[in-house]
Short mmCIF file of C-alpha atoms in Angstrom, two decimals:
data_model
loop_
_atom_site.label_atom_id
_atom_site.label_comp_id
_atom_site.label_asym_id
_atom_site.label_seq_id
_atom_site.Cartn_x
_atom_site.Cartn_y
_atom_site.Cartn_z
CA UNK A 1 -1.03 9.87 -2.64
CA UNK A 2 -3.62 10.33 -0.50
CA UNK A 3 -3.84 10.16 2.85
CA UNK A 4 -6.80 7.69 3.02
CA UNK A 5 -6.18 5.17 6.50
CA UNK A 6 -5.08 8.65 8.25
CA UNK A 7 -8.99 10.32 7.80
CA UNK A 8 -10.15 6.88 9.03
CA UNK A 9 -8.49 6.99 11.15
CA UNK A 10 -10.22 11.51 12.36
CA UNK A 11 -13.26 9.90 11.20
CA UNK A 12 -13.29 6.56 13.76
CA UNK A 13 -11.96 9.07 16.27
CA UNK A 14 -15.41 12.01 15.74
CA UNK A 15 -17.41 8.65 15.06
CA UNK A 16 -16.22 7.03 18.74
CA UNK A 17 -16.54 10.30 20.28
CA UNK A 18 -19.79 11.06 19.39
CA UNK A 19 -21.03 7.73 20.09
CA UNK A 20 -19.57 8.08 23.92
CA UNK A 21 -21.40 11.60 24.22
CA UNK A 22 -24.92 9.34 22.76
CA UNK A 23 -24.37 6.62 24.90
CA UNK A 24 -23.57 8.42 28.01
CA UNK A 25 -26.82 11.42 27.03
CA UNK A 26 -29.45 7.92 27.04
CA UNK A 27 -28.07 4.65 28.80
CA UNK A 28 -26.67 6.46 31.53
CA UNK A 29 -29.12 9.21 31.88
CA UNK A 30 -31.48 6.90 31.97
CA UNK A 31 -30.14 4.58 34.27
CA UNK A 32 -28.84 7.31 36.77
CA UNK A 33 -33.06 7.83 36.73
CA UNK A 34 -34.15 4.72 37.21
CA UNK A 35 -31.68 3.93 40.18
CA UNK A 36 -32.48 7.74 42.00
CA UNK A 37 -36.43 6.48 41.38
CA UNK A 38 -36.03 3.76 42.32
CA UNK A 39 -33.82 4.62 45.81
CA UNK A 40 -36.24 7.16 46.26
CA UNK A 41 -40.14 4.89 45.90
CA UNK A 42 -38.27 2.95 49.05
CA UNK A 43 -37.33 6.36 51.05
CA UNK A 44 -40.86 6.91 49.44
CA UNK A 45 -42.07 3.39 50.98
CA UNK A 46 -40.22 3.51 54.63
CA UNK A 47 -42.39 6.78 55.24
CA UNK A 48 -45.45 5.93 53.88
CA UNK A 49 -45.18 2.13 56.16
CA UNK A 50 -44.22 4.42 58.81
CA UNK A 51 -47.32 6.78 58.92
CA UNK A 52 -50.06 4.23 57.66
CA UNK A 53 -49.34 2.23 60.85
CA UNK A 54 -48.28 4.63 63.57
CA UNK A 55 -50.34 8.46 62.61
CA UNK A 56 -53.20 7.41 60.59
CA UNK A 57 -54.73 3.84 62.44
CA UNK A 58 -56.16 6.35 65.64
CA UNK A 59 -58.05 7.80 63.11
CA UNK A 60 -60.31 5.14 62.19
CA UNK A 61 -60.28 4.33 66.55
CA UNK A 62 -61.50 8.38 67.30
CA UNK A 63 -58.20 8.91 68.80
CA UNK A 64 -57.01 11.93 66.44
CA UNK A 65 -59.15 14.02 64.68
CA UNK A 66 -58.66 15.17 61.20
CA UNK A 67 -57.01 18.19 61.27
CA UNK A 68 -54.31 16.18 63.87
CA UNK A 69 -53.80 13.70 60.66
CA UNK A 70 -53.78 17.48 58.13
CA UNK A 71 -51.33 18.91 59.89
CA UNK A 72 -49.06 15.13 60.22
CA UNK A 73 -49.88 14.74 56.46
CA UNK A 74 -48.93 18.90 55.16
CA UNK A 75 -46.11 18.43 57.72
CA UNK A 76 -44.68 15.51 55.78
CA UNK A 77 -45.59 17.27 52.51
CA UNK A 78 -42.81 18.84 52.81
CA UNK A 79 -39.82 16.82 54.31
CA UNK A 80 -41.46 14.63 51.10
CA UNK A 81 -41.78 17.55 48.22
CA UNK A 82 -44.90 14.64 47.52
CA UNK A 83 -48.92 14.97 47.40
CA UNK A 84 -50.07 12.85 49.72
CA UNK A 85 -53.46 11.47 49.64
CA UNK A 86 -55.56 9.64 52.46
CA UNK A 87 -57.69 7.77 51.58
CA UNK A 88 -61.46 4.98 52.67
CA UNK A 89 -61.06 1.21 51.39
CA UNK A 90 -63.37 2.31 48.60
CA UNK A 91 -61.36 5.08 47.95
CA UNK A 92 -62.82 7.71 49.01
CA UNK A 93 -60.86 11.05 49.69
CA UNK A 94 -60.10 11.16 53.82
CA UNK A 95 -58.17 14.32 53.46
CA UNK A 96 -54.86 15.38 51.63
CA UNK A 97 -51.80 16.89 52.21
CA UNK A 98 -50.92 17.93 47.57
CA UNK A 99 -48.18 20.40 46.35
CA UNK A 100 -48.96 23.57 44.65
CA UNK A 101 -50.59 23.65 41.15
CA UNK A 102 -51.78 19.81 41.93
CA UNK A 103 -55.53 19.26 43.62
CA UNK A 104 -56.98 15.69 44.43
CA UNK A 105 -59.69 14.54 43.70
CA UNK A 106 -63.22 13.65 45.98
CA UNK A 107 -62.93 9.94 45.36
CA UNK A 108 -60.59 8.05 43.18
CA UNK A 109 -62.40 5.96 40.46
CA UNK A 110 -61.23 2.64 39.53
CA UNK A 111 -59.53 2.43 42.84
CA UNK A 112 -57.52 -0.83 42.84
CA UNK A 113 -55.61 -1.10 45.75
CA UNK A 114 -53.39 -4.18 43.68
CA UNK A 115 -52.23 -2.39 40.69
CA UNK A 116 -49.20 -1.69 42.27
CA UNK A 117 -48.35 -5.23 42.76
CA UNK A 118 -45.38 -6.94 43.89
CA UNK A 119 -43.29 -3.52 43.04
CA UNK A 120 -42.78 -1.02 45.40
CA UNK A 121 -44.65 2.16 43.36
CA UNK A 122 -45.85 3.18 39.87
CA UNK A 123 -44.79 6.17 37.83
CA UNK A 124 -47.45 7.80 34.96
CA UNK A 125 -50.48 10.16 35.72
CA UNK A 126 -51.80 8.16 38.04
CA UNK A 127 -55.22 7.29 36.22
CA UNK A 128 -54.91 11.09 34.86
CA UNK A 129 -54.81 13.24 37.75
CA UNK A 130 -51.80 14.39 37.38
CA UNK A 131 -50.29 16.92 34.38
CA UNK A 132 -47.01 15.38 34.35
CA UNK A 133 -45.72 11.82 35.32
CA UNK A 134 -44.94 11.11 39.50
CA UNK A 135 -43.96 7.88 41.41
CA UNK A 136 -46.83 6.89 43.15
CA UNK A 137 -45.92 4.05 46.22
CA UNK A 138 -49.20 3.15 48.60
CA UNK A 139 -49.60 1.54 52.03
CA UNK A 140 -52.05 0.02 53.73
CA UNK A 141 -53.77 1.46 57.15
CA UNK A 142 -54.73 -1.08 59.39
CA UNK A 143 -57.09 -1.49 62.43
CA UNK A 144 -58.27 -4.13 65.01
CA UNK A 145 -56.83 -6.47 61.92
CA UNK A 146 -59.03 -5.31 59.09
CA UNK A 147 -58.08 -2.74 56.68
CA UNK A 148 -59.87 0.16 56.79
CA UNK A 149 -58.15 2.92 54.64
CA UNK A 150 -54.78 3.61 52.22
CA UNK A 151 -51.87 6.24 52.39
CA UNK A 152 -50.53 7.46 48.75
CA UNK A 153 -47.80 9.66 48.45
CA UNK A 154 -47.31 10.94 44.56
CA UNK A 155 -43.17 12.28 44.50
CA UNK A 156 -42.90 14.16 41.01
CA UNK A 157 -40.37 12.53 38.42
CA UNK A 158 -39.19 16.51 37.14
CA UNK A 159 -38.07 16.33 41.10
CA UNK A 160 -35.61 13.48 40.86
CA UNK A 161 -34.79 14.63 36.40
CA UNK A 162 -33.70 17.68 38.34
CA UNK A 163 -31.55 15.70 40.93
CA UNK A 164 -29.68 14.03 38.01
CA UNK A 165 -28.65 17.05 36.85
CA UNK A 166 -26.23 18.29 38.90
CA UNK A 167 -24.59 13.97 39.16
CA UNK A 168 -24.68 14.17 35.05
CA UNK A 169 -21.84 16.98 35.04
CA UNK A 170 -19.21 15.35 36.87
CA UNK A 171 -19.84 12.42 34.55
CA UNK A 172 -19.83 14.72 31.29
CA UNK A 173 -16.65 15.94 32.25
CA UNK A 174 -14.69 12.56 32.97
CA UNK A 175 -16.10 11.86 29.19
CA UNK A 176 -14.43 14.59 28.19
CA UNK A 177 -11.01 14.16 29.44
CA UNK A 178 -11.17 10.62 28.40
CA UNK A 179 -12.15 11.56 25.23
CA UNK A 180 -8.82 13.97 25.60
CA UNK A 181 -6.72 11.54 26.43
CA UNK A 182 -7.57 9.05 23.81
CA UNK A 183 -6.10 12.40 21.24
CA UNK A 184 -3.26 10.54 22.08
CA UNK A 185 -3.41 7.73 21.20
CA UNK A 186 -4.99 8.91 17.77
CA UNK A 187 -1.54 10.90 18.31
CA UNK A 188 0.96 7.61 19.18
CA UNK A 189 -1.11 6.10 15.67
CA UNK A 190 -0.18 9.35 13.57
CA UNK A 191 3.43 9.17 14.32
CA UNK A 192 4.34 5.34 14.97
CA UNK A 193 1.68 3.55 12.94
CA UNK A 194 0.67 5.77 9.95
CA UNK A 195 4.41 8.08 9.14
CA UNK A 196 6.41 5.31 8.56
CA UNK A 197 3.82 3.04 6.76
CA UNK A 198 3.25 6.64 4.00
CA UNK A 199 7.28 6.40 4.17
CA UNK A 200 7.28 2.43 3.68
CA UNK A 201 4.35 3.39 0.42
CA UNK A 202 6.44 5.80 -0.84
CA UNK A 203 10.02 3.28 -0.94
CA UNK A 204 7.47 1.31 -2.25
CA UNK A 205 6.36 3.95 -5.04
CA UNK A 206 10.25 4.80 -5.61
CA UNK A 207 11.08 1.03 -5.99
CA UNK A 208 8.23 0.63 -8.36
CA UNK A 209 9.86 2.72 -10.34
CA UNK A 210 13.25 1.79 -10.03
CA UNK A 211 14.80 3.67 -8.16
CA UNK A 212 16.24 1.18 -5.62
CA UNK A 213 19.00 3.80 -3.90
CA UNK A 214 15.86 5.58 -1.94
CA UNK A 215 16.65 4.84 1.49
CA UNK A 216 13.60 4.43 4.34
CA UNK A 217 14.67 6.33 7.31
CA UNK A 218 14.96 4.10 10.50
CA UNK A 219 14.38 6.61 13.74
CA UNK A 220 13.06 2.45 15.90
CA UNK A 221 13.87 -0.63 16.95
CA UNK A 222 10.27 -1.60 16.58
CA UNK A 223 8.25 -3.89 14.31
CA UNK A 224 7.74 -1.15 11.80
CA UNK A 225 12.11 0.27 12.61
CA UNK A 226 12.19 -3.64 11.47
CA UNK A 227 10.23 -3.59 8.30
CA UNK A 228 11.88 -0.14 7.67
CA UNK A 229 15.08 -1.47 7.60
CA UNK A 230 14.21 -4.63 6.01
CA UNK A 231 12.54 -3.00 3.87
CA UNK A 232 16.71 -1.11 2.69
CA UNK A 233 18.43 -3.93 2.93
CA UNK A 234 16.25 -5.64 0.27
CA UNK A 235 16.81 -2.96 -1.88
CA UNK A 236 20.18 -2.63 -1.44
CA UNK A 237 20.61 -6.06 -2.68
CA UNK A 238 18.18 -5.88 -5.67
CA UNK A 239 20.14 -3.16 -6.66
CA UNK A 240 23.47 -4.85 -6.18
CA UNK A 241 21.33 -7.92 -8.13
CA UNK A 242 20.53 -5.59 -10.86
CA UNK A 243 24.38 -3.82 -11.11
CA UNK A 244 25.87 -7.97 -10.92
CA UNK A 245 22.50 -8.69 -14.16
CA UNK A 246 23.79 -5.70 -15.75
CA UNK A 247 27.54 -7.19 -15.42
CA UNK A 248 26.62 -10.77 -16.43
CA UNK A 249 25.43 -9.32 -19.32
CA UNK A 250 28.61 -6.75 -19.88
CA UNK A 251 30.70 -9.66 -19.75
CA UNK A 252 28.71 -12.08 -22.20
CA UNK A 253 27.99 -9.36 -24.93
CA UNK A 254 32.12 -8.81 -24.70
CA UNK A 255 32.62 -12.21 -24.61
CA UNK A 256 30.35 -13.36 -27.13
CA UNK A 257 31.13 -10.42 -29.70
CA UNK A 258 35.06 -10.76 -29.62
CA UNK A 259 34.53 -14.70 -31.17
CA UNK A 260 31.42 -13.95 -33.44
CA UNK A 261 33.15 -10.49 -34.67
CA UNK A 262 36.87 -12.63 -35.75
CA UNK A 263 34.09 -15.56 -37.19
CA UNK A 264 32.41 -13.02 -39.44
CA UNK A 265 35.53 -11.16 -40.30
CA UNK A 266 37.34 -14.48 -41.71
CA UNK A 267 34.26 -15.81 -43.03
CA UNK A 268 33.32 -12.65 -44.95
CA UNK A 269 36.96 -12.66 -46.61
CA UNK A 270 37.06 -15.91 -47.71
CA UNK A 271 33.21 -14.87 -49.45
CA UNK A 272 34.64 -12.22 -50.97
CA UNK A 273 38.50 -13.75 -51.66
CA UNK A 274 40.33 -11.50 -49.87
CA UNK A 275 41.72 -14.44 -47.90
CA UNK A 276 42.97 -17.33 -50.70
CA UNK A 277 41.58 -21.38 -51.18
CA UNK A 278 45.34 -22.68 -49.85
CA UNK A 279 44.72 -20.40 -46.68
CA UNK A 280 41.24 -22.06 -46.48
CA UNK A 281 42.82 -24.60 -43.05
CA UNK A 282 44.66 -22.18 -41.25
CA UNK A 283 41.53 -19.43 -40.99
CA UNK A 284 39.08 -22.50 -40.46
CA UNK A 285 41.24 -23.58 -37.57
CA UNK A 286 41.51 -19.98 -36.32
CA UNK A 287 37.24 -20.10 -36.64
CA UNK A 288 36.78 -23.43 -34.83
CA UNK A 289 39.32 -22.09 -32.04
CA UNK A 290 37.04 -19.42 -31.57
CA UNK A 291 33.74 -21.66 -32.05
CA UNK A 292 34.93 -23.69 -29.16
CA UNK A 293 35.46 -20.23 -27.27
CA UNK A 294 31.25 -20.04 -27.23
CA UNK A 295 30.77 -23.14 -27.03
CA UNK A 296 33.19 -23.47 -23.40
CA UNK A 297 30.94 -20.16 -22.44
CA UNK A 298 27.87 -21.13 -23.26
CA UNK A 299 28.35 -24.62 -21.03
CA UNK A 300 30.06 -22.38 -18.00
CA UNK A 301 27.13 -20.28 -18.20
CA UNK A 302 24.55 -23.56 -18.13
CA UNK A 303 25.80 -24.96 -15.26
CA UNK A 304 26.50 -21.59 -13.18
CA UNK A 305 23.08 -22.07 -14.09
CA UNK A 306 22.03 -25.06 -12.09
CA UNK A 307 23.42 -23.26 -8.84
CA UNK A 308 21.25 -20.17 -9.05
CA UNK A 309 17.76 -21.88 -9.60
CA UNK A 310 19.49 -24.29 -6.98
CA UNK A 311 17.92 -27.17 -9.67
CA UNK A 312 21.14 -28.44 -9.11
CA UNK A 313 21.27 -32.15 -7.82
CA UNK A 314 24.42 -34.01 -6.68
CA UNK A 315 24.54 -37.24 -7.51
CA UNK A 316 26.91 -38.71 -4.68
CA UNK A 317 28.79 -41.83 -5.42
CA UNK A 318 31.49 -43.56 -3.67
CA UNK A 319 34.55 -43.21 -5.96
CA UNK A 320 38.92 -43.37 -5.61
CA UNK A 321 39.18 -39.23 -6.35
CA UNK A 322 42.80 -40.56 -6.90
CA UNK A 323 41.58 -43.12 -9.95
CA UNK A 324 40.62 -39.95 -10.44
CA UNK A 325 43.02 -37.60 -10.87
CA UNK A 326 44.69 -39.79 -12.90
CA UNK A 327 42.36 -40.13 -15.11
CA UNK A 328 41.83 -36.32 -15.13
CA UNK A 329 45.80 -35.11 -15.04
CA UNK A 330 46.42 -37.61 -18.06
CA UNK A 331 43.61 -36.06 -20.67
CA UNK A 332 45.88 -33.15 -19.98
CA UNK A 333 48.66 -34.87 -21.85
CA UNK A 334 48.47 -33.02 -25.08
CA UNK A 335 48.24 -29.54 -23.36
CA UNK A 336 51.83 -30.26 -21.27
CA UNK A 337 53.55 -31.30 -23.66
CA UNK A 338 54.27 -28.60 -26.36
CA UNK A 339 54.74 -26.40 -23.45
CA UNK A 340 57.01 -29.25 -21.30
CA UNK A 341 55.21 -29.05 -18.44
CA UNK A 342 54.84 -31.65 -16.13
CA UNK A 343 51.68 -32.34 -13.81
CA UNK A 344 53.22 -34.13 -10.31
CA UNK A 345 51.49 -36.43 -8.67
CA UNK A 346 51.71 -36.89 -4.58
CA UNK A 347 49.15 -40.12 -3.84
CA UNK A 348 48.86 -41.51 -0.42
CA UNK A 349 49.54 -45.64 -0.65
CA UNK A 350 46.14 -47.93 -1.40
CA UNK A 351 42.77 -46.15 -2.34
CA UNK A 352 40.68 -42.84 -1.28
CA UNK A 353 37.69 -43.46 -1.18
CA UNK A 354 35.20 -40.03 -1.35
CA UNK A 355 31.36 -39.37 -1.17
CA UNK A 356 30.34 -36.59 -3.65
CA UNK A 357 28.56 -36.51 -6.62
CA UNK A 358 31.62 -37.97 -9.63
CA UNK A 359 31.40 -36.00 -12.48
CA UNK A 360 31.05 -32.28 -10.39
CA UNK A 361 34.32 -33.30 -8.82
CA UNK A 362 35.85 -33.96 -11.93
CA UNK A 363 35.18 -30.95 -13.78
CA UNK A 364 36.34 -29.12 -10.42
CA UNK A 365 39.62 -30.82 -10.90
CA UNK A 366 39.83 -30.16 -14.66
CA UNK A 367 39.10 -25.85 -14.18
CA UNK A 368 41.45 -26.28 -12.12
CA UNK A 369 44.96 -28.16 -13.31
CA UNK A 370 43.41 -26.18 -16.75
CA UNK A 371 43.85 -23.27 -14.79
CA UNK A 372 46.97 -23.96 -12.67
CA UNK A 373 48.32 -24.93 -17.11
CA UNK A 374 47.06 -21.50 -18.53
CA UNK A 375 49.16 -19.22 -15.74
CA UNK A 376 52.61 -21.45 -15.50
CA UNK A 377 55.64 -21.04 -17.82
CA UNK A 378 57.09 -23.38 -19.69
CA UNK A 379 59.22 -25.89 -18.98
CA UNK A 380 57.51 -25.58 -14.81
CA UNK A 381 56.19 -28.51 -12.77
CA UNK A 382 52.46 -28.80 -11.67
CA UNK A 383 51.68 -30.57 -8.25
CA UNK A 384 47.91 -32.33 -7.65
CA UNK A 385 48.59 -34.43 -4.09
CA UNK A 386 46.01 -36.07 -2.11
CA UNK A 387 46.22 -35.73 1.89
CA UNK A 388 44.02 -37.22 5.22
CA UNK A 389 42.91 -35.81 7.80
CA UNK A 390 40.44 -37.57 10.20
CA UNK A 391 36.84 -37.76 7.95
CA UNK A 392 38.28 -35.78 4.94
CA UNK A 393 40.39 -36.25 2.14
CA UNK A 394 41.95 -32.95 0.64
CA UNK A 395 43.62 -31.82 -2.72
CA UNK A 396 45.87 -29.68 -3.89
CA UNK A 397 46.29 -28.33 -6.87
CA UNK A 398 49.11 -25.77 -7.37
CA UNK A 399 51.17 -24.34 -9.84
CA UNK A 400 54.81 -22.47 -9.96
CA UNK A 401 52.88 -19.54 -11.90
CA UNK A 402 52.68 -16.14 -12.16
CA UNK A 403 50.47 -15.95 -9.08
CA UNK A 404 47.45 -14.13 -8.37
CA UNK A 405 48.63 -9.86 -6.81
CA UNK A 406 47.07 -9.78 -3.49
CA UNK A 407 44.49 -7.06 -4.45
CA UNK A 408 43.46 -9.81 -6.55
CA UNK A 409 42.59 -12.76 -4.35
CA UNK A 410 39.22 -11.84 -2.95
CA UNK A 411 37.24 -11.42 -6.48
CA UNK A 412 38.74 -14.69 -8.29
CA UNK A 413 35.46 -16.24 -7.08
CA UNK A 414 33.98 -13.42 -9.33
CA UNK A 415 31.80 -14.67 -12.57
CA UNK A 416 33.58 -13.29 -15.74
CA UNK A 417 36.28 -11.88 -13.24
CA UNK A 418 39.88 -11.32 -15.46
CA UNK A 419 42.76 -10.14 -13.53
CA UNK A 420 45.16 -8.41 -15.98
CA UNK A 421 47.95 -10.77 -15.74
CA UNK A 422 45.35 -13.25 -17.53
CA UNK A 423 43.92 -11.19 -20.27
CA UNK A 424 47.61 -10.95 -20.87
CA UNK A 425 48.76 -14.36 -21.26
CA UNK A 426 45.54 -16.46 -21.78
CA UNK A 427 42.35 -15.11 -23.52
CA UNK A 428 40.72 -18.62 -24.27
CA UNK A 429 39.85 -18.48 -20.73
CA UNK A 430 36.19 -16.83 -20.11
CA UNK A 431 36.28 -16.28 -16.26
CA UNK A 432 34.07 -18.74 -14.86
CA UNK A 433 36.11 -22.20 -14.92
CA UNK A 434 37.00 -20.71 -10.65
CA UNK A 435 33.57 -19.33 -9.62
CA UNK A 436 32.09 -23.31 -11.12
CA UNK A 437 34.78 -24.36 -8.59
CA UNK A 438 33.04 -23.35 -5.41
CA UNK A 439 29.46 -23.11 -6.72
CA UNK A 440 30.49 -26.62 -7.15
CA UNK A 441 32.25 -26.92 -3.85
CA UNK A 442 29.99 -24.86 -1.21
CA UNK A 443 26.64 -27.60 -3.35
CA UNK A 444 28.88 -30.86 -1.24
CA UNK A 445 29.02 -28.39 1.83
CA UNK A 446 32.66 -28.26 1.87
CA UNK A 447 35.62 -25.61 1.43
CA UNK A 448 38.36 -24.60 -0.52
CA UNK A 449 41.09 -21.66 -0.02
CA UNK A 450 43.30 -20.08 -2.27
CA UNK A 451 47.50 -19.34 -1.78
CA UNK A 452 49.23 -17.09 -3.57
CA UNK A 453 52.62 -15.21 -3.88
CA UNK A 454 52.47 -13.08 -7.24
CA UNK A 455 55.96 -14.46 -9.50
CA UNK A 456 56.33 -18.24 -7.35
CA UNK A 457 52.67 -19.61 -7.23
CA UNK A 458 49.60 -20.77 -7.23
CA UNK A 459 47.91 -23.96 -4.31
CA UNK A 460 44.35 -24.50 -4.61
CA UNK A 461 43.28 -26.70 -2.04
CA UNK A 462 39.46 -28.33 -1.58
CA UNK A 463 38.39 -31.10 0.63
CA UNK A 464 35.76 -33.62 0.21
CA UNK A 465 33.54 -36.50 2.60
CA UNK A 466 35.90 -39.28 2.76
CA UNK A 467 33.78 -42.58 3.35
CA UNK A 468 36.18 -44.68 5.82
#
């Protein structure tokens, strides 16, 4: 499996570092340079204004000679590391103090004192007089309420860029530290997101291949850990369901194969003359008996399928549970008479009205009484009793049969489960009766319990909502 997601995050991390470096080298450097230019221009303008107002007017009033002005401008050149030009109102050069490798013209062509406008400075080569870009500020020199000249200060922008370099070094160091620290997030993604996702992907692949025993290691208690635990639980449930389905298929195949084998064998024996015609009636009854077993098994499977697919719709009505018990018990007279089994009814006086699905509850009673008859000895008694308590009606079906072994009590509700005793006692059962009973009672949001002692008997008790 390719680590595409991992490579994507590494690529994003590298791109992030490149963009940070590019942004810092361009935008941050430009912002710092602009700020330094503004600070430098304010300083130059302040000094130009000071010189133009305090020292240069004396030149026009003849209080100072040109030599004194040149000395003052030379001192300011060293202090400001800039070129200073002193021109008259027409732009003719009076005197200047230039930096090395620079020279001043005799007159500034197209001189316009208003070219700076509302800003404090302009940048560029200033009419082409400089070989490199400079910042130029201008201050008027007034004498006797009139502007007699101007002082221009030109400062190289390269000096500002040199000042920017040492400032950028801490910025680059900080950027490198941030980029290194951000690697922790990449490691965090690797350990807390990528690795669990890789394990989950591997688990999904294993489940697709049918390996439901694969388990994802759960090492955290966050959302990833919860997801892994949920997938492990899902795999366990799927495995149990798969085992259960295999068990269902095996049991259904077994229960269908036996009667079908008997039916086929008897019919082939009748067809080839092994069974004489005078015995046809006997074996036809056996075939009908086996056919009835298949019919019962099919009906029980369809009933349970209604619960599994959640398509069971209860048609609840009000009816007298005691009348239903009487009718159901009377339907077993033909089965009980040969075995001399009696059904004793212990009922409440009057009526006991319950609210439930009449057909389903009748099926519950039929299955419980039929089960009691199967496991009862000859000449024994089965007791069906009704009691009321609070808003519930309790129905009890008790036999004096062989009982249920303690080890089997928790298994009797399982589909197709038959104890060894039941297989020896009665082979007609499908192993689905008690499963249907429990599903029906639970569908009514009620409960059913079993009390059994091996060799003494068994009692099933279930509850129903009673109508006051």
